[in-house]
mmCIF file with all atom_site columns, N, CA and C in Angstrom:
data_model
loop_
_atom_site.group_PDB
_atom_site.id
_atom_site.type_symbol
_atom_site.label_atom_id
_atom_site.label_alt_id
_atom_site.label_comp_id
_atom_site.label_asym_id
_atom_site.label_entity_id
_atom_site.label_seq_id
_atom_site.pdbx_PDB_ins_code
_atom_site.Cartn_x
_atom_site.Cartn_y
_atom_site.Cartn_z
_atom_site.occupancy
_atom_site.B_iso_or_equiv
_atom_site.pdbx_formal_charge
_atom_site.auth_seq_id
_atom_site.auth_comp_id
_atom_site.auth_asym_id
_atom_site.auth_atom_id
_atom_site.pdbx_PDB_model_num
ATOM 1   N N  . UNK A 1 1  ? 0.877   -1.172  -0.005 1.00 75.00 ? 1  UNK A N  1
ATOM 2   C CA . UNK A 1 1  ? 0.009   0.000   0.002  1.00 75.00 ? 1  UNK A CA 1
ATOM 3   C C  . UNK A 1 1  ? 0.913   1.236   -0.003 1.00 75.00 ? 1  UNK A C  1
ATOM 4   N N  . UNK A 1 2  ? 0.711   2.089   -0.965 1.00 87.00 ? 2  UNK A N  1
ATOM 5   C CA . UNK A 1 2  ? 1.498   3.303   -1.105 1.00 87.00 ? 2  UNK A CA 1
ATOM 6   C C  . UNK A 1 2  ? 0.646   4.515   -0.609 1.00 87.00 ? 2  UNK A C  1
ATOM 7   N N  . UNK A 1 3  ? 0.933   4.960   0.576  1.00 87.00 ? 3  UNK A N  1
ATOM 8   C CA . UNK A 1 3  ? 0.173   6.086   1.142  1.00 87.00 ? 3  UNK A CA 1
ATOM 9   C C  . UNK A 1 3  ? 0.346   7.353   0.335  1.00 87.00 ? 3  UNK A C  1
ATOM 10  N N  . UNK A 1 4  ? 1.490   7.559   -0.238 1.00 88.00 ? 4  UNK A N  1
ATOM 11  C CA . UNK A 1 4  ? 1.728   8.788   -0.982 1.00 88.00 ? 4  UNK A CA 1
ATOM 12  C C  . UNK A 1 4  ? 0.864   8.941   -2.212 1.00 88.00 ? 4  UNK A C  1
ATOM 13  N N  . UNK A 1 5  ? 0.450   7.832   -2.805 1.00 90.00 ? 5  UNK A N  1
ATOM 14  C CA . UNK A 1 5  ? -0.370  7.931   -3.994 1.00 90.00 ? 5  UNK A CA 1
ATOM 15  C C  . UNK A 1 5  ? -1.841  8.025   -3.689 1.00 90.00 ? 5  UNK A C  1
ATOM 16  N N  . UNK A 1 6  ? -2.223  7.935   -2.408 1.00 90.00 ? 6  UNK A N  1
ATOM 17  C CA . UNK A 1 6  ? -3.663  7.995   -1.977 1.00 90.00 ? 6  UNK A CA 1
ATOM 18  C C  . UNK A 1 6  ? -4.065  9.481   -1.796 1.00 90.00 ? 6  UNK A C  1
ATOM 19  N N  . UNK A 1 7  ? -5.371  9.742   -2.027 1.00 90.00 ? 7  UNK A N  1
ATOM 20  C CA . UNK A 1 7  ? -5.844  11.101  -1.785 1.00 90.00 ? 7  UNK A CA 1
ATOM 21  C C  . UNK A 1 7  ? -6.085  11.251  -0.259 1.00 90.00 ? 7  UNK A C  1
ATOM 22  N N  . UNK A 1 8  ? -6.226  12.501  0.184  1.00 89.00 ? 8  UNK A N  1
ATOM 23  C CA . UNK A 1 8  ? -6.542  12.734  1.568  1.00 89.00 ? 8  UNK A CA 1
ATOM 24  C C  . UNK A 1 8  ? -7.819  12.052  2.017  1.00 89.00 ? 8  UNK A C  1
ATOM 25  N N  . UNK A 1 9  ? -8.834  12.093  1.220  1.00 90.00 ? 9  UNK A N  1
ATOM 26  C CA . UNK A 1 9  ? -10.084 11.450  1.547  1.00 90.00 ? 9  UNK A CA 1
ATOM 27  C C  . UNK A 1 9  ? -9.922  9.950   1.667  1.00 90.00 ? 9  UNK A C  1
ATOM 28  N N  . UNK A 1 10 ? -9.114  9.372   0.798  1.00 92.00 ? 10 UNK A N  1
ATOM 29  C CA . UNK A 1 10 ? -8.835  7.957   0.879  1.00 92.00 ? 10 UNK A CA 1
ATOM 30  C C  . UNK A 1 10 ? -8.098  7.619   2.174  1.00 92.00 ? 10 UNK A C  1
ATOM 31  N N  . UNK A 1 11 ? -7.158  8.463   2.580  1.00 91.00 ? 11 UNK A N  1
ATOM 32  C CA . UNK A 1 11 ? -6.419  8.280   3.820  1.00 91.00 ? 11 UNK A CA 1
ATOM 33  C C  . UNK A 1 11 ? -7.385  8.271   5.030  1.00 91.00 ? 11 UNK A C  1
ATOM 34  N N  . UNK A 1 12 ? -8.267  9.282   5.005  1.00 91.00 ? 12 UNK A N  1
ATOM 35  C CA . UNK A 1 12 ? -9.227  9.358   6.142  1.00 91.00 ? 12 UNK A CA 1
ATOM 36  C C  . UNK A 1 12 ? -10.185 8.165   6.120  1.00 91.00 ? 12 UNK A C  1
ATOM 37  N N  . UNK A 1 13 ? -10.573 7.689   4.973  1.00 92.00 ? 13 UNK A N  1
ATOM 38  C CA . UNK A 1 13 ? -11.390 6.424   4.890  1.00 92.00 ? 13 UNK A CA 1
ATOM 39  C C  . UNK A 1 13 ? -10.637 5.278   5.464  1.00 92.00 ? 13 UNK A C  1
ATOM 40  N N  . UNK A 1 14 ? -9.364  5.157   5.181  1.00 92.00 ? 14 UNK A N  1
ATOM 41  C CA . UNK A 1 14 ? -8.571  4.069   5.692  1.00 92.00 ? 14 UNK A CA 1
ATOM 42  C C  . UNK A 1 14 ? -8.438  4.186   7.196  1.00 92.00 ? 14 UNK A C  1
ATOM 43  N N  . UNK A 1 15 ? -8.340  5.404   7.713  1.00 91.00 ? 15 UNK A N  1
ATOM 44  C CA . UNK A 1 15 ? -8.233  5.582   9.127  1.00 91.00 ? 15 UNK A CA 1
ATOM 45  C C  . UNK A 1 15 ? -9.521  5.146   9.830  1.00 91.00 ? 15 UNK A C  1
ATOM 46  N N  . UNK A 1 16 ? -10.623 5.418   9.166  1.00 92.00 ? 16 UNK A N  1
ATOM 47  C CA . UNK A 1 16 ? -11.936 5.036   9.739  1.00 92.00 ? 16 UNK A CA 1
ATOM 48  C C  . UNK A 1 16 ? -12.044 3.491   9.750  1.00 92.00 ? 16 UNK A C  1
ATOM 49  N N  . UNK A 1 17 ? -11.596 2.893   8.691  1.00 93.00 ? 17 UNK A N  1
ATOM 50  C CA . UNK A 1 17 ? -11.576 1.396   8.654  1.00 93.00 ? 17 UNK A CA 1
ATOM 51  C C  . UNK A 1 17 ? -10.742 0.809   9.747  1.00 93.00 ? 17 UNK A C  1
ATOM 52  N N  . UNK A 1 18 ? -9.512  1.358   9.929  1.00 92.00 ? 18 UNK A N  1
ATOM 53  C CA . UNK A 1 18 ? -8.651  0.890   10.942 1.00 92.00 ? 18 UNK A CA 1
ATOM 54  C C  . UNK A 1 18 ? -9.287  1.074   12.365 1.00 92.00 ? 18 UNK A C  1
ATOM 55  N N  . UNK A 1 19 ? -9.907  2.247   12.532 1.00 89.00 ? 19 UNK A N  1
ATOM 56  C CA . UNK A 1 19 ? -10.556 2.493   13.798 1.00 89.00 ? 19 UNK A CA 1
ATOM 57  C C  . UNK A 1 19 ? -11.628 1.458   14.112 1.00 89.00 ? 19 UNK A C  1
ATOM 58  N N  . UNK A 1 20 ? -12.376 1.084   13.123 1.00 88.00 ? 20 UNK A N  1
ATOM 59  C CA . UNK A 1 20 ? -13.419 0.030   13.332 1.00 88.00 ? 20 UNK A CA 1
ATOM 60  C C  . UNK A 1 20 ? -12.773 -1.300  13.669 1.00 88.00 ? 20 UNK A C  1
ATOM 61  N N  . UNK A 1 21 ? -11.709 -1.650  12.965 1.00 88.00 ? 21 UNK A N  1
ATOM 62  C CA . UNK A 1 21 ? -10.985 -2.899  13.264 1.00 88.00 ? 21 UNK A CA 1
ATOM 63  C C  . UNK A 1 21 ? -10.417 -2.900  14.645 1.00 88.00 ? 21 UNK A C  1
ATOM 64  N N  . UNK A 1 22 ? -9.876  -1.743  15.089 1.00 86.00 ? 22 UNK A N  1
ATOM 65  C CA . UNK A 1 22 ? -9.353  -1.615  16.437 1.00 86.00 ? 22 UNK A CA 1
ATOM 66  C C  . UNK A 1 22 ? -10.432 -1.816  17.469 1.00 86.00 ? 22 UNK A C  1
ATOM 67  N N  . UNK A 1 23 ? -11.627 -1.255  17.247 1.00 84.00 ? 23 UNK A N  1
ATOM 68  C CA . UNK A 1 23 ? -12.754 -1.421  18.180 1.00 84.00 ? 23 UNK A CA 1
ATOM 69  C C  . UNK A 1 23 ? -13.083 -2.922  18.300 1.00 84.00 ? 23 UNK A C  1
ATOM 70  N N  . UNK A 1 24 ? -13.120 -3.605  17.200 1.00 81.00 ? 24 UNK A N  1
ATOM 71  C CA . UNK A 1 24 ? -13.443 -5.037  17.178 1.00 81.00 ? 24 UNK A CA 1
ATOM 72  C C  . UNK A 1 24 ? -12.419 -5.867  18.001 1.00 81.00 ? 24 UNK A C  1
ATOM 73  N N  . UNK A 1 25 ? -11.172 -5.468  17.807 1.00 79.00 ? 25 UNK A N  1
ATOM 74  C CA . UNK A 1 25 ? -10.117 -6.214  18.506 1.00 79.00 ? 25 UNK A CA 1
ATOM 75  C C  . UNK A 1 25 ? -10.204 -5.927  20.036 1.00 79.00 ? 25 UNK A C  1
ATOM 76  N N  . UNK A 1 26 ? -10.473 -4.694  20.402 1.00 75.00 ? 26 UNK A N  1
ATOM 77  C CA . UNK A 1 26 ? -10.510 -4.295  21.776 1.00 75.00 ? 26 UNK A CA 1
ATOM 78  C C  . UNK A 1 26 ? -11.814 -4.903  22.484 1.00 75.00 ? 26 UNK A C  1
ATOM 79  N N  . UNK A 1 27 ? -12.832 -5.103  21.750 1.00 71.00 ? 27 UNK A N  1
ATOM 80  C CA . UNK A 1 27 ? -14.087 -5.600  22.340 1.00 71.00 ? 27 UNK A CA 1
ATOM 81  C C  . UNK A 1 27 ? -14.057 -7.117  22.450 1.00 71.00 ? 27 UNK A C  1
ATOM 82  N N  . UNK A 1 28 ? -13.147 -7.801  21.859 1.00 70.00 ? 28 UNK A N  1
ATOM 83  C CA . UNK A 1 28 ? -13.047 -9.246  21.995 1.00 70.00 ? 28 UNK A CA 1
ATOM 84  C C  . UNK A 1 28 ? -11.979 -9.597  22.935 1.00 70.00 ? 28 UNK A C  1
ATOM 85  N N  . UNK A 1 29 ? -11.894 -10.913 23.288 1.00 68.00 ? 29 UNK A N  1
ATOM 86  C CA . UNK A 1 29 ? -10.820 -11.342 24.150 1.00 68.00 ? 29 UNK A CA 1
ATOM 87  C C  . UNK A 1 29 ? -9.485  -11.120 23.490 1.00 68.00 ? 29 UNK A C  1
ATOM 88  N N  . UNK A 1 30 ? -8.551  -10.686 24.283 1.00 64.00 ? 30 UNK A N  1
ATOM 89  C CA . UNK A 1 30 ? -7.203  -10.369 23.768 1.00 64.00 ? 30 UNK A CA 1
ATOM 90  C C  . UNK A 1 30 ? -6.291  -11.565 23.865 1.00 64.00 ? 30 UNK A C  1
ATOM 91  N N  . UNK A 1 31 ? -5.579  -11.840 22.889 1.00 80.00 ? 31 UNK A N  1
ATOM 92  C CA . UNK A 1 31 ? -4.542  -12.865 22.936 1.00 80.00 ? 31 UNK A CA 1
ATOM 93  C C  . UNK A 1 31 ? -3.333  -12.285 22.152 1.00 80.00 ? 31 UNK A C  1
ATOM 94  N N  . UNK A 1 32 ? -2.262  -13.092 22.057 1.00 78.00 ? 32 UNK A N  1
ATOM 95  C CA . UNK A 1 32 ? -1.036  -12.562 21.410 1.00 78.00 ? 32 UNK A CA 1
ATOM 96  C C  . UNK A 1 32 ? -1.281  -12.197 19.975 1.00 78.00 ? 32 UNK A C  1
ATOM 97  N N  . UNK A 1 33 ? -2.016  -12.942 19.216 1.00 80.00 ? 33 UNK A N  1
ATOM 98  C CA . UNK A 1 33 ? -2.260  -12.703 17.812 1.00 80.00 ? 33 UNK A CA 1
ATOM 99  C C  . UNK A 1 33 ? -3.027  -11.375 17.645 1.00 80.00 ? 33 UNK A C  1
ATOM 100 N N  . UNK A 1 34 ? -3.991  -11.168 18.486 1.00 81.00 ? 34 UNK A N  1
ATOM 101 C CA . UNK A 1 34 ? -4.822  -9.918  18.373 1.00 81.00 ? 34 UNK A CA 1
ATOM 102 C C  . UNK A 1 34 ? -4.009  -8.728  18.763 1.00 81.00 ? 34 UNK A C  1
ATOM 103 N N  . UNK A 1 35 ? -3.205  -8.924  19.753 1.00 82.00 ? 35 UNK A N  1
ATOM 104 C CA . UNK A 1 35 ? -2.322  -7.744  20.226 1.00 82.00 ? 35 UNK A CA 1
ATOM 105 C C  . UNK A 1 35 ? -1.337  -7.430  19.124 1.00 82.00 ? 35 UNK A C  1
ATOM 106 N N  . UNK A 1 36 ? -0.814  -8.440  18.458 1.00 86.00 ? 36 UNK A N  1
ATOM 107 C CA . UNK A 1 36 ? 0.163   -8.181  17.326 1.00 86.00 ? 36 UNK A CA 1
ATOM 108 C C  . UNK A 1 36 ? -0.598  -7.409  16.192 1.00 86.00 ? 36 UNK A C  1
ATOM 109 N N  . UNK A 1 37 ? -1.841  -7.825  15.910 1.00 86.00 ? 37 UNK A N  1
ATOM 110 C CA . UNK A 1 37 ? -2.609  -7.127  14.902 1.00 86.00 ? 37 UNK A CA 1
ATOM 111 C C  . UNK A 1 37 ? -2.855  -5.664  15.278 1.00 86.00 ? 37 UNK A C  1
ATOM 112 N N  . UNK A 1 38 ? -3.186  -5.472  16.515 1.00 87.00 ? 38 UNK A N  1
ATOM 113 C CA . UNK A 1 38 ? -3.420  -4.116  17.039 1.00 87.00 ? 38 UNK A CA 1
ATOM 114 C C  . UNK A 1 38 ? -2.155  -3.234  16.932 1.00 87.00 ? 38 UNK A C  1
ATOM 115 N N  . UNK A 1 39 ? -1.000  -3.808  17.241 1.00 90.00 ? 39 UNK A N  1
ATOM 116 C CA . UNK A 1 39 ? 0.280   -3.048  17.066 1.00 90.00 ? 39 UNK A CA 1
ATOM 117 C C  . UNK A 1 39 ? 0.479   -2.698  15.581 1.00 90.00 ? 39 UNK A C  1
ATOM 118 N N  . UNK A 1 40 ? 0.219   -3.664  14.721 1.00 92.00 ? 40 UNK A N  1
ATOM 119 C CA . UNK A 1 40 ? 0.318   -3.397  13.247 1.00 92.00 ? 40 UNK A CA 1
ATOM 120 C C  . UNK A 1 40 ? -0.614  -2.243  12.821 1.00 92.00 ? 40 UNK A C  1
ATOM 121 N N  . UNK A 1 41 ? -1.821  -2.300  13.290 1.00 92.00 ? 41 UNK A N  1
ATOM 122 C CA . UNK A 1 41 ? -2.806  -1.192  12.921 1.00 92.00 ? 41 UNK A CA 1
ATOM 123 C C  . UNK A 1 41 ? -2.320  0.102   13.540 1.00 92.00 ? 41 UNK A C  1
ATOM 124 N N  . UNK A 1 42 ? -1.773  0.119   14.732 1.00 92.00 ? 42 UNK A N  1
ATOM 125 C CA . UNK A 1 42 ? -1.253  1.368   15.378 1.00 92.00 ? 42 UNK A CA 1
ATOM 126 C C  . UNK A 1 42 ? -0.178  1.933   14.515 1.00 92.00 ? 42 UNK A C  1
ATOM 127 N N  . UNK A 1 43 ? 0.781   1.115   14.016 1.00 93.00 ? 43 UNK A N  1
ATOM 128 C CA . UNK A 1 43 ? 1.878   1.544   13.183 1.00 93.00 ? 43 UNK A CA 1
ATOM 129 C C  . UNK A 1 43 ? 1.264   2.138   11.870 1.00 93.00 ? 43 UNK A C  1
ATOM 130 N N  . UNK A 1 44 ? 0.346   1.516   11.257 1.00 93.00 ? 44 UNK A N  1
ATOM 131 C CA . UNK A 1 44 ? -0.252  1.976   10.076 1.00 93.00 ? 44 UNK A CA 1
ATOM 132 C C  . UNK A 1 44 ? -0.927  3.295   10.245 1.00 93.00 ? 44 UNK A C  1
ATOM 133 N N  . UNK A 1 45 ? -1.672  3.423   11.385 1.00 92.00 ? 45 UNK A N  1
ATOM 134 C CA . UNK A 1 45 ? -2.314  4.687   11.734 1.00 92.00 ? 45 UNK A CA 1
ATOM 135 C C  . UNK A 1 45 ? -1.276  5.811   11.852 1.00 92.00 ? 45 UNK A C  1
ATOM 136 N N  . UNK A 1 46 ? -0.119  5.553   12.504 1.00 92.00 ? 46 UNK A N  1
ATOM 137 C CA . UNK A 1 46 ? 0.910   6.508   12.624 1.00 92.00 ? 46 UNK A CA 1
ATOM 138 C C  . UNK A 1 46 ? 1.483   6.908   11.297 1.00 92.00 ? 46 UNK A C  1
ATOM 139 N N  . UNK A 1 47 ? 1.663   5.980   10.381 1.00 92.00 ? 47 UNK A N  1
ATOM 140 C CA . UNK A 1 47 ? 2.180   6.291   9.042  1.00 92.00 ? 47 UNK A CA 1
ATOM 141 C C  . UNK A 1 47 ? 1.203   7.221   8.286  1.00 92.00 ? 47 UNK A C  1
ATOM 142 N N  . UNK A 1 48 ? -0.113  6.899   8.359  1.00 91.00 ? 48 UNK A N  1
ATOM 143 C CA . UNK A 1 48 ? -1.117  7.656   7.719  1.00 91.00 ? 48 UNK A CA 1
ATOM 144 C C  . UNK A 1 48 ? -1.152  9.099   8.267  1.00 91.00 ? 48 UNK A C  1
ATOM 145 N N  . UNK A 1 49 ? -1.107  9.221   9.583  1.00 88.00 ? 49 UNK A N  1
ATOM 146 C CA . UNK A 1 49 ? -1.107  10.527  10.228 1.00 88.00 ? 49 UNK A CA 1
ATOM 147 C C  . UNK A 1 49 ? 0.114   11.353  9.827  1.00 88.00 ? 49 UNK A C  1
ATOM 148 N N  . UNK A 1 50 ? 1.255   10.701  9.766  1.00 89.00 ? 50 UNK A N  1
ATOM 149 C CA . UNK A 1 50 ? 2.484   11.371  9.261  1.00 89.00 ? 50 UNK A CA 1
ATOM 150 C C  . UNK A 1 50 ? 2.331   11.874  7.857  1.00 89.00 ? 50 UNK A C  1
ATOM 151 N N  . UNK A 1 51 ? 1.740   10.975  7.008  1.00 88.00 ? 51 UNK A N  1
ATOM 152 C CA . UNK A 1 51 ? 1.525   11.388  5.629  1.00 88.00 ? 51 UNK A CA 1
ATOM 153 C C  . UNK A 1 51 ? 0.583   12.621  5.511  1.00 88.00 ? 51 UNK A C  1
ATOM 154 N N  . UNK A 1 52 ? -0.481  12.563  6.326  1.00 88.00 ? 52 UNK A N  1
ATOM 155 C CA . UNK A 1 52 ? -1.451  13.701  6.361  1.00 88.00 ? 52 UNK A CA 1
ATOM 156 C C  . UNK A 1 52 ? -0.804  15.002  6.817  1.00 88.00 ? 52 UNK A C  1
ATOM 157 N N  . UNK A 1 53 ? 0.048   14.864  7.848  1.00 86.00 ? 53 UNK A N  1
ATOM 158 C CA . UNK A 1 53 ? 0.765   16.051  8.329  1.00 86.00 ? 53 UNK A CA 1
ATOM 159 C C  . UNK A 1 53 ? 1.701   16.589  7.285  1.00 86.00 ? 53 UNK A C  1
ATOM 160 N N  . UNK A 1 54 ? 2.381   15.700  6.566  1.00 86.00 ? 54 UNK A N  1
ATOM 161 C CA . UNK A 1 54 ? 3.318   16.116  5.486  1.00 86.00 ? 54 UNK A CA 1
ATOM 162 C C  . UNK A 1 54 ? 2.526   16.901  4.461  1.00 86.00 ? 54 UNK A C  1
ATOM 163 N N  . UNK A 1 55 ? 1.346   16.515  4.192  1.00 82.00 ? 55 UNK A N  1
ATOM 164 C CA . UNK A 1 55 ? 0.491   17.215  3.197  1.00 82.00 ? 55 UNK A CA 1
ATOM 165 C C  . UNK A 1 55 ? -0.172  18.467  3.764  1.00 82.00 ? 55 UNK A C  1
ATOM 166 N N  . UNK A 1 56 ? -0.004  18.718  5.058  1.00 82.00 ? 56 UNK A N  1
ATOM 167 C CA . UNK A 1 56 ? -0.578  19.851  5.647  1.00 82.00 ? 56 UNK A CA 1
ATOM 168 C C  . UNK A 1 56 ? -2.037  19.668  6.040  1.00 82.00 ? 56 UNK A C  1
ATOM 169 N N  . UNK A 1 57 ? -2.478  18.473  6.126  1.00 74.00 ? 57 UNK A N  1
ATOM 170 C CA . UNK A 1 57 ? -3.865  18.147  6.514  1.00 74.00 ? 57 UNK A CA 1
ATOM 171 C C  . UNK A 1 57 ? -3.810  17.377  7.757  1.00 74.00 ? 57 UNK A C  1
ATOM 172 N N  . UNK A 1 58 ? -3.903  18.012  8.906  1.00 63.00 ? 58 UNK A N  1
ATOM 173 C CA . UNK A 1 58 ? -3.781  17.365  10.226 1.00 63.00 ? 58 UNK A CA 1
ATOM 174 C C  . UNK A 1 58 ? -4.982  16.450  10.463 1.00 63.00 ? 58 UNK A C  1
ATOM 175 N N  . UNK A 1 59 ? -4.713  15.259  10.936 1.00 52.00 ? 59 UNK A N  1
ATOM 176 C CA . UNK A 1 59 ? -5.704  14.237  11.123 1.00 52.00 ? 59 UNK A CA 1
ATOM 177 C C  . UNK A 1 59 ? -6.445  14.446  12.447 1.00 52.00 ? 59 UNK A C  1
ATOM 178 N N  . UNK A 1 60 ? -7.757  14.250  12.445 1.00 49.00 ? 60 UNK A N  1
ATOM 179 C CA . UNK A 1 60 ? -8.578  14.432  13.606 1.00 49.00 ? 60 UNK A CA 1
ATOM 180 C C  . UNK A 1 60 ? -8.260  13.368  14.684 1.00 49.00 ? 60 UNK A C  1
ATOM 181 N N  . UNK A 1 61 ? -7.771  12.231  14.308 1.00 51.00 ? 61 UNK A N  1
ATOM 182 C CA . UNK A 1 61 ? -7.396  11.204  15.282 1.00 51.00 ? 61 UNK A CA 1
ATOM 183 C C  . UNK A 1 61 ? -6.105  11.560  15.989 1.00 51.00 ? 61 UNK A C  1
ATOM 184 N N  . UNK A 1 62 ? -5.337  12.415  15.435 1.00 47.00 ? 62 UNK A N  1
ATOM 185 C CA . UNK A 1 62 ? -4.003  12.802  15.941 1.00 47.00 ? 62 UNK A CA 1
ATOM 186 C C  . UNK A 1 62 ? -4.073  13.980  16.897 1.00 47.00 ? 62 UNK A C  1
ATOM 187 N N  . UNK A 1 63 ? -5.093  14.738  16.779 1.00 46.00 ? 63 UNK A N  1
ATOM 188 C CA . UNK A 1 63 ? -5.253  15.947  17.642 1.00 46.00 ? 63 UNK A CA 1
ATOM 189 C C  . UNK A 1 63 ? -5.578  15.684  19.067 1.00 46.00 ? 63 UNK A C  1
#
């Protein structure tokens, strides 16, 4: 997935999707596999927020 080639609206849509996945992970029983997936989603969220900041569009999740 190349974040630089995505539009700002696509990045925000991806953040929304990640947010929903994180909620599902948090609402279920946690085990090592789910925690690993949560860390992966956290890193992706950070990358998206960095890309949005680079473009001058600060993310609502980051504020």
